[in-house]
Tab-separated table of C-alpha atoms and ligand atoms in Angstrom:
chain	number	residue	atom	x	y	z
A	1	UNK	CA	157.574	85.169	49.986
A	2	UNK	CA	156.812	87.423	47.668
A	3	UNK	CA	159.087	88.064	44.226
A	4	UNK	CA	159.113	91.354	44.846
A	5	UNK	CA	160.188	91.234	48.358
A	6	UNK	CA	162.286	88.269	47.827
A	7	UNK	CA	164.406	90.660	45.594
A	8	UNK	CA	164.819	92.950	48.192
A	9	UNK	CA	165.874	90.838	50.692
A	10	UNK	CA	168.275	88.707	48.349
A	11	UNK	CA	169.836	92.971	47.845
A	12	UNK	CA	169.649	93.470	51.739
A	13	UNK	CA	171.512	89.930	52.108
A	14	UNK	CA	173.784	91.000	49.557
A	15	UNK	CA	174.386	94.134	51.111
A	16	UNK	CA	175.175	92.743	54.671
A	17	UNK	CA	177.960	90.490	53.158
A	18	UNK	CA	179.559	92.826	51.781
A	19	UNK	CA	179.194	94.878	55.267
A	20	UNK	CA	179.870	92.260	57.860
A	21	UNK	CA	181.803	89.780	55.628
A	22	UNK	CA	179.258	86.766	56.391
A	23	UNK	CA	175.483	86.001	55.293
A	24	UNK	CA	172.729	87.039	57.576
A	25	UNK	CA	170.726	84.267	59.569
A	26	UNK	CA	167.248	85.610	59.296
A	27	UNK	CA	165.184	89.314	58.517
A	28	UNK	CA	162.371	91.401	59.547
A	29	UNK	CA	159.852	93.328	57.921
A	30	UNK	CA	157.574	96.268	59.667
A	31	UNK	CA	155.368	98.412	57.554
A	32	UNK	CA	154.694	102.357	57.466
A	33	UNK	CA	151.419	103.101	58.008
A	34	UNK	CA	148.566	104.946	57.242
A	35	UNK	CA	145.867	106.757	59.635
A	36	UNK	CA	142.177	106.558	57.633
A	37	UNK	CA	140.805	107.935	60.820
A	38	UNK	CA	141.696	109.033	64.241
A	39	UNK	CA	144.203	112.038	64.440
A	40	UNK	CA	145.972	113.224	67.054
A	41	UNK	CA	143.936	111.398	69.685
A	42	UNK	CA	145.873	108.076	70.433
A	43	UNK	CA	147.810	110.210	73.358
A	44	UNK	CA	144.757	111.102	74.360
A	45	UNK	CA	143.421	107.801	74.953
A	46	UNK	CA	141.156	107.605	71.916
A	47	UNK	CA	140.542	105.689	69.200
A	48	UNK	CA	142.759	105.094	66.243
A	49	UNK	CA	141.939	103.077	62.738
A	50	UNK	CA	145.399	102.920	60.338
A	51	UNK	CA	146.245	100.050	58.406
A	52	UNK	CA	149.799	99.467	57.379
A	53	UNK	CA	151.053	100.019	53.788
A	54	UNK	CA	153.054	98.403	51.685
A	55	UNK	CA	156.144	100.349	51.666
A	56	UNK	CA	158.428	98.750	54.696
A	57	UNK	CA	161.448	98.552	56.316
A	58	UNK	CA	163.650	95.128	56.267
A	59	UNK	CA	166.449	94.537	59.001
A	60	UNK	CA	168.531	91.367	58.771
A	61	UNK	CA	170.436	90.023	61.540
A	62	UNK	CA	173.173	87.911	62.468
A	63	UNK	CA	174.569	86.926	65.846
A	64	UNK	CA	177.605	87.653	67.490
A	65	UNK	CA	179.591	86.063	70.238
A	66	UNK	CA	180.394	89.378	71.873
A	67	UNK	CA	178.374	92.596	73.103
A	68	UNK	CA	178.866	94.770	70.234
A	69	UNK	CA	175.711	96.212	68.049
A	70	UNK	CA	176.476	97.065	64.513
A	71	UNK	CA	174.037	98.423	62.706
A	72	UNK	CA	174.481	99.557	58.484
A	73	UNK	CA	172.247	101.592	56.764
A	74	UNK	CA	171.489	100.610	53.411
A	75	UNK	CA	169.980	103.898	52.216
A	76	UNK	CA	172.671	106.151	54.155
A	77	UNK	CA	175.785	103.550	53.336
A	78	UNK	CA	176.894	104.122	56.940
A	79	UNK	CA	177.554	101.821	59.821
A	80	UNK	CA	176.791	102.898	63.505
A	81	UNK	CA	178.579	100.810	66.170
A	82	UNK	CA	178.264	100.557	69.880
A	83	UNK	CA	178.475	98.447	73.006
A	84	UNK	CA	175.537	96.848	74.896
A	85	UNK	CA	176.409	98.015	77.893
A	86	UNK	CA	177.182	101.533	76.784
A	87	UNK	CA	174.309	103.086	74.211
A	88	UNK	CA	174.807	107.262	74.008
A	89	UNK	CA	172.469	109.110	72.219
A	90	UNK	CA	173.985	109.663	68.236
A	91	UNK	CA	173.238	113.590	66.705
A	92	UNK	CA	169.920	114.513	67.049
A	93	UNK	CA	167.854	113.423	63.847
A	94	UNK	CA	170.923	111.051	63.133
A	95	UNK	CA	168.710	107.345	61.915
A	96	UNK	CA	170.589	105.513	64.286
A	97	UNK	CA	168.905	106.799	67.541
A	98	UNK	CA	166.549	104.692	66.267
A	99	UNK	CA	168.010	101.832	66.547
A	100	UNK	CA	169.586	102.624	69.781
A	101	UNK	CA	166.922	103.369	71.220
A	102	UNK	CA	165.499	100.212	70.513
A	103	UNK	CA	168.479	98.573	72.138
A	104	UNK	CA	167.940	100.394	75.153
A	105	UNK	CA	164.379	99.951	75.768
A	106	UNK	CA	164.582	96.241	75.433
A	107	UNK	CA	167.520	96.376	78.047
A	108	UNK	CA	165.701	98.937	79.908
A	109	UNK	CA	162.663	96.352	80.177
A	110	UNK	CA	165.174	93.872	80.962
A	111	UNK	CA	165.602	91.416	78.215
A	112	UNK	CA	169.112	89.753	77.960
A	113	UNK	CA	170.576	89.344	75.027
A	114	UNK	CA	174.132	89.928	73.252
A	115	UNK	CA	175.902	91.504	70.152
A	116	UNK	CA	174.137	91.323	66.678
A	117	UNK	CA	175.120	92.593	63.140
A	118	UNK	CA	171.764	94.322	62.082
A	119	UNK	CA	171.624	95.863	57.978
A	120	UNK	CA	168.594	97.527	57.044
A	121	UNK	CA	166.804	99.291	54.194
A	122	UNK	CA	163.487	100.894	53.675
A	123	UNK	CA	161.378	102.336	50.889
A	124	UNK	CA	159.094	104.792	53.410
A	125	UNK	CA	159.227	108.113	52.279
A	126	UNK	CA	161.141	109.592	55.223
A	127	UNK	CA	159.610	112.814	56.838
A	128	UNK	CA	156.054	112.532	55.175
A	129	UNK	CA	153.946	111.145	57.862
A	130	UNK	CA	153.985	107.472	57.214
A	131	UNK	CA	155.778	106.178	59.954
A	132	UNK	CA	158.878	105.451	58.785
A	133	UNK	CA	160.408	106.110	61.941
A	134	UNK	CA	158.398	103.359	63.626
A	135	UNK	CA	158.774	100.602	60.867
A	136	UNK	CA	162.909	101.185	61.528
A	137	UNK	CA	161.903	100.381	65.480
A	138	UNK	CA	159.734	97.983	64.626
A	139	UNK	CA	161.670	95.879	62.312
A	140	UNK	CA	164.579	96.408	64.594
A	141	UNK	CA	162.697	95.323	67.566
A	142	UNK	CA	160.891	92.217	65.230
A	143	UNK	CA	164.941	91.061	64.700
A	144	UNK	CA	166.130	91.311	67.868
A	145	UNK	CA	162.806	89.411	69.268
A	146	UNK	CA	163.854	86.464	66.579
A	147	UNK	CA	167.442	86.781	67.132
A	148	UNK	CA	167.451	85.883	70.754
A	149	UNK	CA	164.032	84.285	71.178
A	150	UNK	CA	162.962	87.178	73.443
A	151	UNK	CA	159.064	86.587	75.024
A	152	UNK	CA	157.505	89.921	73.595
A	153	UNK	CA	154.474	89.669	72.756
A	154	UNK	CA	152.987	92.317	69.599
A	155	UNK	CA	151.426	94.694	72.004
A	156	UNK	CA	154.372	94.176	74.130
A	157	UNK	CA	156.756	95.077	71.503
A	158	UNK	CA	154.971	97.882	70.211
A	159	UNK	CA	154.987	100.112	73.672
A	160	UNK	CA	158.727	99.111	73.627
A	161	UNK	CA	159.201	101.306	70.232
A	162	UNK	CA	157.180	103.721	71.658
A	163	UNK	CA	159.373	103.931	74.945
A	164	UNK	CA	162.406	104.029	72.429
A	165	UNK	CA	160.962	106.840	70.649
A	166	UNK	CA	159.743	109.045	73.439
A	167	UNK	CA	162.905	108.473	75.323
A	168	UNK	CA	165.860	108.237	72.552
A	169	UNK	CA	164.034	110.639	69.521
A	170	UNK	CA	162.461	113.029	71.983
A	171	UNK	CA	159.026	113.219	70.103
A	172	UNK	CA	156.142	112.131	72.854
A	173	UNK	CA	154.196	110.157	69.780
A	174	UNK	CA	151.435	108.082	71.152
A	175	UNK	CA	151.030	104.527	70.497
A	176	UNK	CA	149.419	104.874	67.447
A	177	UNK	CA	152.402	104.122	65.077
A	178	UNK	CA	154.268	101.351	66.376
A	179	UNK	CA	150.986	99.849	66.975
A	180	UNK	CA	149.892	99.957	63.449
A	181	UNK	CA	153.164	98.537	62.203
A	182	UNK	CA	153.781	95.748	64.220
A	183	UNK	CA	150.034	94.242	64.466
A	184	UNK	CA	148.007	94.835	61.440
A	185	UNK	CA	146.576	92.519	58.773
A	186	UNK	CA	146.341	92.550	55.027
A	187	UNK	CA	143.134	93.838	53.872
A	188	UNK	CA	142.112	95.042	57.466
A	189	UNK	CA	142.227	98.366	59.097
A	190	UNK	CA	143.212	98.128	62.665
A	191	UNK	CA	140.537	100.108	65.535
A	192	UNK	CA	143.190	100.543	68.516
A	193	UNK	CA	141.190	101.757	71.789
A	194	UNK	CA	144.957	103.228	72.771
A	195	UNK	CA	143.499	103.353	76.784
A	196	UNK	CA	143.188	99.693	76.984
A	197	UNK	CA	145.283	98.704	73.814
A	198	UNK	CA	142.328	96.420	73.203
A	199	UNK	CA	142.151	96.186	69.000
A	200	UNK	CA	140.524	94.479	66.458
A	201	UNK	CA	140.499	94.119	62.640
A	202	UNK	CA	137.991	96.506	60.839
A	203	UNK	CA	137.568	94.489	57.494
A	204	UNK	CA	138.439	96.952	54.502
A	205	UNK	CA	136.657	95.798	51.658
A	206	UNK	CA	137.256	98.529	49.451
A	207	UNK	CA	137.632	96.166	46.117
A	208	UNK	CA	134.719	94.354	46.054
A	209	UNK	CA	132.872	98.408	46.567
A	210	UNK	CA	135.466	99.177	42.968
A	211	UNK	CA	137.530	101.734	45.756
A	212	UNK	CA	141.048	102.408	46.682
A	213	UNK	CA	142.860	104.517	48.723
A	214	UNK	CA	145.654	106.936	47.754
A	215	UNK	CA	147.852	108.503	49.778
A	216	UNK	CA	149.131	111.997	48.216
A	217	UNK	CA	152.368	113.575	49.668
A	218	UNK	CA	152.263	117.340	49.360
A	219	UNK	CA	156.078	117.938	49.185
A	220	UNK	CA	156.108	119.938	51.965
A	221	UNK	CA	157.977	119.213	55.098
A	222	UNK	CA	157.586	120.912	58.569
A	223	UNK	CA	160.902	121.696	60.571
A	224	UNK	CA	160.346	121.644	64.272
A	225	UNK	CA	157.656	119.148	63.831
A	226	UNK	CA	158.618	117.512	67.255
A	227	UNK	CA	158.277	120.721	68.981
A	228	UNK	CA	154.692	121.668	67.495
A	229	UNK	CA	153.673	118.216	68.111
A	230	UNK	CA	154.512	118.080	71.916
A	231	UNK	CA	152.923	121.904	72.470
A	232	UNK	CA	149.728	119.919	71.170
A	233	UNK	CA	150.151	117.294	73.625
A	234	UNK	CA	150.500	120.033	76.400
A	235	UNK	CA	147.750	121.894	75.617
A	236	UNK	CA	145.205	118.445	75.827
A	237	UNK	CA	146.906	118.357	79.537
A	238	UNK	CA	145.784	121.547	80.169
A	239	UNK	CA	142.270	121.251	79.092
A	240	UNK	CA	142.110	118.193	81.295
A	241	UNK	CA	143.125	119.912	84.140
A	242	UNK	CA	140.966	122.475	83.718
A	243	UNK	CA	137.752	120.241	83.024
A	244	UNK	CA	138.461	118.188	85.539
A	245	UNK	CA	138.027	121.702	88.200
A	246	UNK	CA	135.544	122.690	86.486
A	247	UNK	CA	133.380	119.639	86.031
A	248	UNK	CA	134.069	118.677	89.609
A	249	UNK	CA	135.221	114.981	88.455
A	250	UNK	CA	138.837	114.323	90.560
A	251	UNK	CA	138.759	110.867	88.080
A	252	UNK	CA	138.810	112.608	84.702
A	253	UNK	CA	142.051	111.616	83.228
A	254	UNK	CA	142.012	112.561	79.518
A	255	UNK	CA	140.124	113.984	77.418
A	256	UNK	CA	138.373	110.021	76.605
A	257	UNK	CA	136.016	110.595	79.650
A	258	UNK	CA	134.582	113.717	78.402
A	259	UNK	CA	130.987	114.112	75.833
A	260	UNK	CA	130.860	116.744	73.267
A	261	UNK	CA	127.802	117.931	75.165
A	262	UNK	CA	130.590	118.755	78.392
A	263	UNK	CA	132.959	120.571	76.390
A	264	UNK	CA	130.144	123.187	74.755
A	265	UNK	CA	128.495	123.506	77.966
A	266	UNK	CA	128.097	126.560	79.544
A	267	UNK	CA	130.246	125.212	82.304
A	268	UNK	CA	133.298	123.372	79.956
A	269	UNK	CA	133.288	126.630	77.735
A	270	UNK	CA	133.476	128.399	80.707
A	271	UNK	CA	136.893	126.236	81.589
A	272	UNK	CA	138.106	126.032	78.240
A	273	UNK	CA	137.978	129.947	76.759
A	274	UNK	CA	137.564	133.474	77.909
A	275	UNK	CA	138.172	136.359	75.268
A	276	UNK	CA	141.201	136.622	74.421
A	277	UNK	CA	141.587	132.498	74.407
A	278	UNK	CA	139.850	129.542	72.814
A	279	UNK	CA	142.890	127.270	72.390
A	280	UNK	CA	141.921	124.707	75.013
A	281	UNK	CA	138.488	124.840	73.955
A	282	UNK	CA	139.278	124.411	70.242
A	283	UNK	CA	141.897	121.178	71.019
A	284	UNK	CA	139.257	119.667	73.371
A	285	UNK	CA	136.318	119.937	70.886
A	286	UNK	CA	138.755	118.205	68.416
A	287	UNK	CA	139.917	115.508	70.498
A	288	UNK	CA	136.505	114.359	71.959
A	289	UNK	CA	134.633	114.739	68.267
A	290	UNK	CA	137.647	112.966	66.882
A	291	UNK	CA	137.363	109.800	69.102
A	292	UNK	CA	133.536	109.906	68.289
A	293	UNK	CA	134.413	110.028	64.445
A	294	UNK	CA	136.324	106.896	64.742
A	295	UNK	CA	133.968	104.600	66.775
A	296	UNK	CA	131.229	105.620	63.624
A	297	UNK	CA	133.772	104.969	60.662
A	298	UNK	CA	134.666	101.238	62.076
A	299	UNK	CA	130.598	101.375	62.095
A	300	UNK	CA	130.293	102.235	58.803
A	301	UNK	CA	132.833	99.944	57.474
A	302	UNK	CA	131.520	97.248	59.396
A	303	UNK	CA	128.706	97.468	56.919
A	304	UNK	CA	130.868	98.538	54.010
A	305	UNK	CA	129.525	102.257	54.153
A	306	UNK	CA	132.341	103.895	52.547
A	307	UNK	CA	130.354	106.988	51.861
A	308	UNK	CA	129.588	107.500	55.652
A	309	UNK	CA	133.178	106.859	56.077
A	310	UNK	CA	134.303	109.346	53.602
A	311	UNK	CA	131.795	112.489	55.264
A	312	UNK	CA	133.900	111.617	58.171
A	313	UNK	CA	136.961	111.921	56.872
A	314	UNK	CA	136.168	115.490	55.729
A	315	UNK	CA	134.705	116.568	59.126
A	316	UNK	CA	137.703	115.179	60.514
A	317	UNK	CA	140.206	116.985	58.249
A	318	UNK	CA	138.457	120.004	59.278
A	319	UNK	CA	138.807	119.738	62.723
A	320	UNK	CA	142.181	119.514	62.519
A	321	UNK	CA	142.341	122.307	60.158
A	322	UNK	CA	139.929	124.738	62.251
A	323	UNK	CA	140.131	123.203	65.797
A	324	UNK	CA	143.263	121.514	66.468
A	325	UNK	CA	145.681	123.780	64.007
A	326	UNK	CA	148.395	120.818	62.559
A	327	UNK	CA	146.998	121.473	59.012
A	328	UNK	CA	149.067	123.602	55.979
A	329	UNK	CA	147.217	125.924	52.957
A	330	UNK	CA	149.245	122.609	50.993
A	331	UNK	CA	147.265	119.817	52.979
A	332	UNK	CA	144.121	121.654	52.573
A	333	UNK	CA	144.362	122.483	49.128
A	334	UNK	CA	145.134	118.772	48.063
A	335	UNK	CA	142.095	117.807	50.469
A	336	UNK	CA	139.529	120.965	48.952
A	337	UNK	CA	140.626	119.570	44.884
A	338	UNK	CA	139.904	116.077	45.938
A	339	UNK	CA	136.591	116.538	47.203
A	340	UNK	CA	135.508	118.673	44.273
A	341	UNK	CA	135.896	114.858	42.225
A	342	UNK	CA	132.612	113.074	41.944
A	343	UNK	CA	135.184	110.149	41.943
A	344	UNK	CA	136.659	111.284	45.337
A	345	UNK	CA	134.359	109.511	48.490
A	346	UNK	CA	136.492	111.260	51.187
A	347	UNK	CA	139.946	113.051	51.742
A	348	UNK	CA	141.873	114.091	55.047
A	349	UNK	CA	145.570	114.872	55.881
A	350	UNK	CA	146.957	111.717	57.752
A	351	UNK	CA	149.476	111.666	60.546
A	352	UNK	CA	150.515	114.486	62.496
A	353	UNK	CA	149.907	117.551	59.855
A	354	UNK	CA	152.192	120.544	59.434
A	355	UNK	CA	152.994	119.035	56.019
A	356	UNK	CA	153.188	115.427	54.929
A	357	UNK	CA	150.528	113.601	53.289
A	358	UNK	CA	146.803	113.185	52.566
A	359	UNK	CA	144.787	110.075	52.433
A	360	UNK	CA	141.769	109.695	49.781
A	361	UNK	CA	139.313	107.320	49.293
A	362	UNK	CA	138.588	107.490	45.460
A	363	UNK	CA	137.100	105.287	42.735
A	364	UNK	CA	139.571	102.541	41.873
A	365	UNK	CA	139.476	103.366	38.223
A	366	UNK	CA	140.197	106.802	38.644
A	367	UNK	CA	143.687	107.048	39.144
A	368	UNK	CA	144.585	109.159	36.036
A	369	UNK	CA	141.725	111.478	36.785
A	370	UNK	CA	142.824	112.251	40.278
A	371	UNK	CA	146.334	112.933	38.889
A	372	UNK	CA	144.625	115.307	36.144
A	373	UNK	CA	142.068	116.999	38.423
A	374	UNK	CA	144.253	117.034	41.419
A	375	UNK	CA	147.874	116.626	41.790
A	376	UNK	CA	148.385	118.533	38.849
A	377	UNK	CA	146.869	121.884	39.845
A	378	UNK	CA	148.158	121.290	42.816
A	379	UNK	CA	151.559	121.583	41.605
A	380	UNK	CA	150.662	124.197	39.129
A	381	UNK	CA	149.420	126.240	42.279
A	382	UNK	CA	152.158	125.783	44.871
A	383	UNK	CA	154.874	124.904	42.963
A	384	UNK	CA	155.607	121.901	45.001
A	385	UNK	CA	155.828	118.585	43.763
A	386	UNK	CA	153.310	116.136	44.670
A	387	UNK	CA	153.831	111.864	44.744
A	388	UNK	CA	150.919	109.862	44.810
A	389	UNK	CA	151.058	106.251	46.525
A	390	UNK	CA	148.141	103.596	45.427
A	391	UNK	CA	148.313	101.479	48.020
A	392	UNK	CA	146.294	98.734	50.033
A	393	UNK	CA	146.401	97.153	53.739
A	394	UNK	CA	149.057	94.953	54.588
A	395	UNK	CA	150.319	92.687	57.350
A	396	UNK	CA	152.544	94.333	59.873
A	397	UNK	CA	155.685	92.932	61.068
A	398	UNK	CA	156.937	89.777	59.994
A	399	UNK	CA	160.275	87.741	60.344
A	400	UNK	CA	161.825	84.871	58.122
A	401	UNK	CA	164.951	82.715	59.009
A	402	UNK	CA	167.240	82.543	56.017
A	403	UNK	CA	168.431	79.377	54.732
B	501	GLA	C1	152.291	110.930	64.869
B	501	GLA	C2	152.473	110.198	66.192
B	501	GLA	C3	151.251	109.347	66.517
B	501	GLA	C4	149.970	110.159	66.426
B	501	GLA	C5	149.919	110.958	65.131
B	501	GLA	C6	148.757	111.899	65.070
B	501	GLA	O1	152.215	110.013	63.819
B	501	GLA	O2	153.619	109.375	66.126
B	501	GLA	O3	151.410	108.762	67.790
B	501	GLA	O4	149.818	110.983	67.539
B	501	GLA	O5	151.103	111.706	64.908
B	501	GLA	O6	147.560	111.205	65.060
């Protein structure tokens, strides 16, 4: 371990005694993450390539002889409490649906297992688009799986989180997330096909090219993210259903089994937009370029291309700007002053949009320049205060028994 992270979890250990009165038996770690490529299409079942970062979430455990959860919050200096066999939804937003919803999936999928003590703390930056939400499930899930010697495999575990997100958070994320933070490997991007949850590692060899990648927070945070989010989701449903009538194929179930060429026909523009309505036609174009755009950038970094990858980074953060509406002026202002840098080989906003973050591919040794010739305009423009992340791939979750 790490003596960085072996501080953390010596503070997290430190933390639970105090809590529960006794020493935790063993931890978790799960990763946020970060999308290079790949937005917005993993509920569509497309093609995703994140890597996870190295700003994480740790959850120790210990057991307990009866069926009570605890679960303390290091960050929040709170402690939620409930029985197995009776998990209610907490406040809406509250962290600890989270972790109930966790508990409930696993039951749901019928593991058996009994009460634990769980503590955890995390240094994602909440709200900004880099999964903290799904290292909290993750590590949760990663503890419980060690805790009780449950047979979940990584996939397995991953479309658990999901299921406790969808169900217990209300947001109808894909599988993207969870996904990322559970199975990914240092220096690796992971390429998720999210229909058959077949992935692989995309090497990321952005050192030995003199590269990095930062991720730039914009300061600006979207309320009623959820809700914009699942409108998206219903408008790819409805230009399925409409391509499917109109392209006379009964088997088209998402927007994966269409071609670019289908959408701009005369016969899928047809389906898609009349006057006074391109929405489905603008999502659909997005979605099916999108997937296409992924397939080339684990192409291109198969062959350590990082300028091909970058030109698709910027088509990309287009289409979500013009075609698929989840950017903000912020996002694309922080993605237009990047771009301007000779320095700069691609920039995009990453996650879901409506505020949160951008990820840039940049020159390794250019750090102070891109906080000179970007962040700092940026804040002189908007008034909003930017934080800038260096950061590299990591391995997702992991789990330690303490001595
Ligand atoms: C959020 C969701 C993911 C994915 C992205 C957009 O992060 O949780 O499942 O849909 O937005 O790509």
């Amino acid at each position: 371990m790490s003596a960085a992270r072996a501080a953390r979890v010596d503070a997290l250990a430190a933390a639970f005694r105090r809590e529960f009165g006794r020493p935790p038996e063993g931890v978790s770690e799960a990763p946020g993450r970060v999308n290079l490529i790949g937005e917005h299409v993993d509920y569509n079942d497309g093609l995703v390539l994140p890597f996870a970062i190295d700003r994480s979430v740790l959850c120790a455990w210990a057991l307990r002889d009866d069926t009570t959860v605890r679960a303390y919050s290091a960050e929040f200096s709170e402690c939620s409490t409930f029985d197995l066999h009776d998990i209610s939804h907490a406040a809406p937003g509250a962290w600890e649906n989270y972790i109930r919803g966790v508990v409930a999936a696993l039951r749901a999928a019928g593991h058996a297992f009994g009460g634990v003590d769980l503590a955890l703390t995390g240094d994602v930056p909440p709200g900004a688009g880099l999964s903290s939400s799904a290292a909290v499930e993750v590590a949760v899930a990663g503890a419980l799986r060690d805790a009780f010697g449950l047979p979940l495999s990584g996939p397995d575990l991953a479309l658990l989180c999901q299921r406790a997100e969808n169900a217990f958070v209300g947001v109808q994320s894909g599988i993207m997330d969870q996904f990322a933070s559970a199975l990914s490997h240092r220096d690796a991007a992971l390429l998720v096909d999210c229909r058959t949850l077949a992935h692989r590692d995309v090497p990321l060899r952005l050192a030995g090219a003199g590269l990095a990648v930062v991720i730039t927070d914009s300061g600006v945070r979207r309320e009623l993210l959820s809700s914009a989010y699942n409108d998206r989701r219903r408008e790819c449903a409805e230009a399925v259903a409409r391509l499917r009538d109109a392209l006379r194929r009964p088997q088209l179930a998402s927007l994966r089994d269409v071609s670019l060429d289908e959408v701009a026909s005369r016969t899928g523009r047809r389906a898609l937009a009349d006057d006074s309505n391109d929405t489905p036609l603008r999502r659909a174009r997005h979605v099916v370029s999108e997937i296409a755009r992924v397939a080339a950038a684990a192409e291109a970094l198969d062959r350590d291309d990082f300028a091909a990858l970058g030109r698709l980074m910027v088509e990309s953060h287009l289409s979500l700007r013009d075609d698929y509406a989840v950017s903000t002026p912020e996002l694309d202002l922080l993605v237009a002053l990047a771009t301007a840098q000779p320095y700069v080989a691609g920039s995009r906003l990453t996650g879901a949009g409506f505020g949160g973050c951008t990820v840039s591919v940049l020159q390794a040794d250019a750090a102070a320049s891109f906080a000179r010739d970007v962040v700092a305009p940026y804040e002189a423009r908007t008034g909003h205060q930017a934080a800038t992340y260096l950061t590299s791939p990591q391995d997702g979750l992991r789990t330690w028994r303490l001595p």
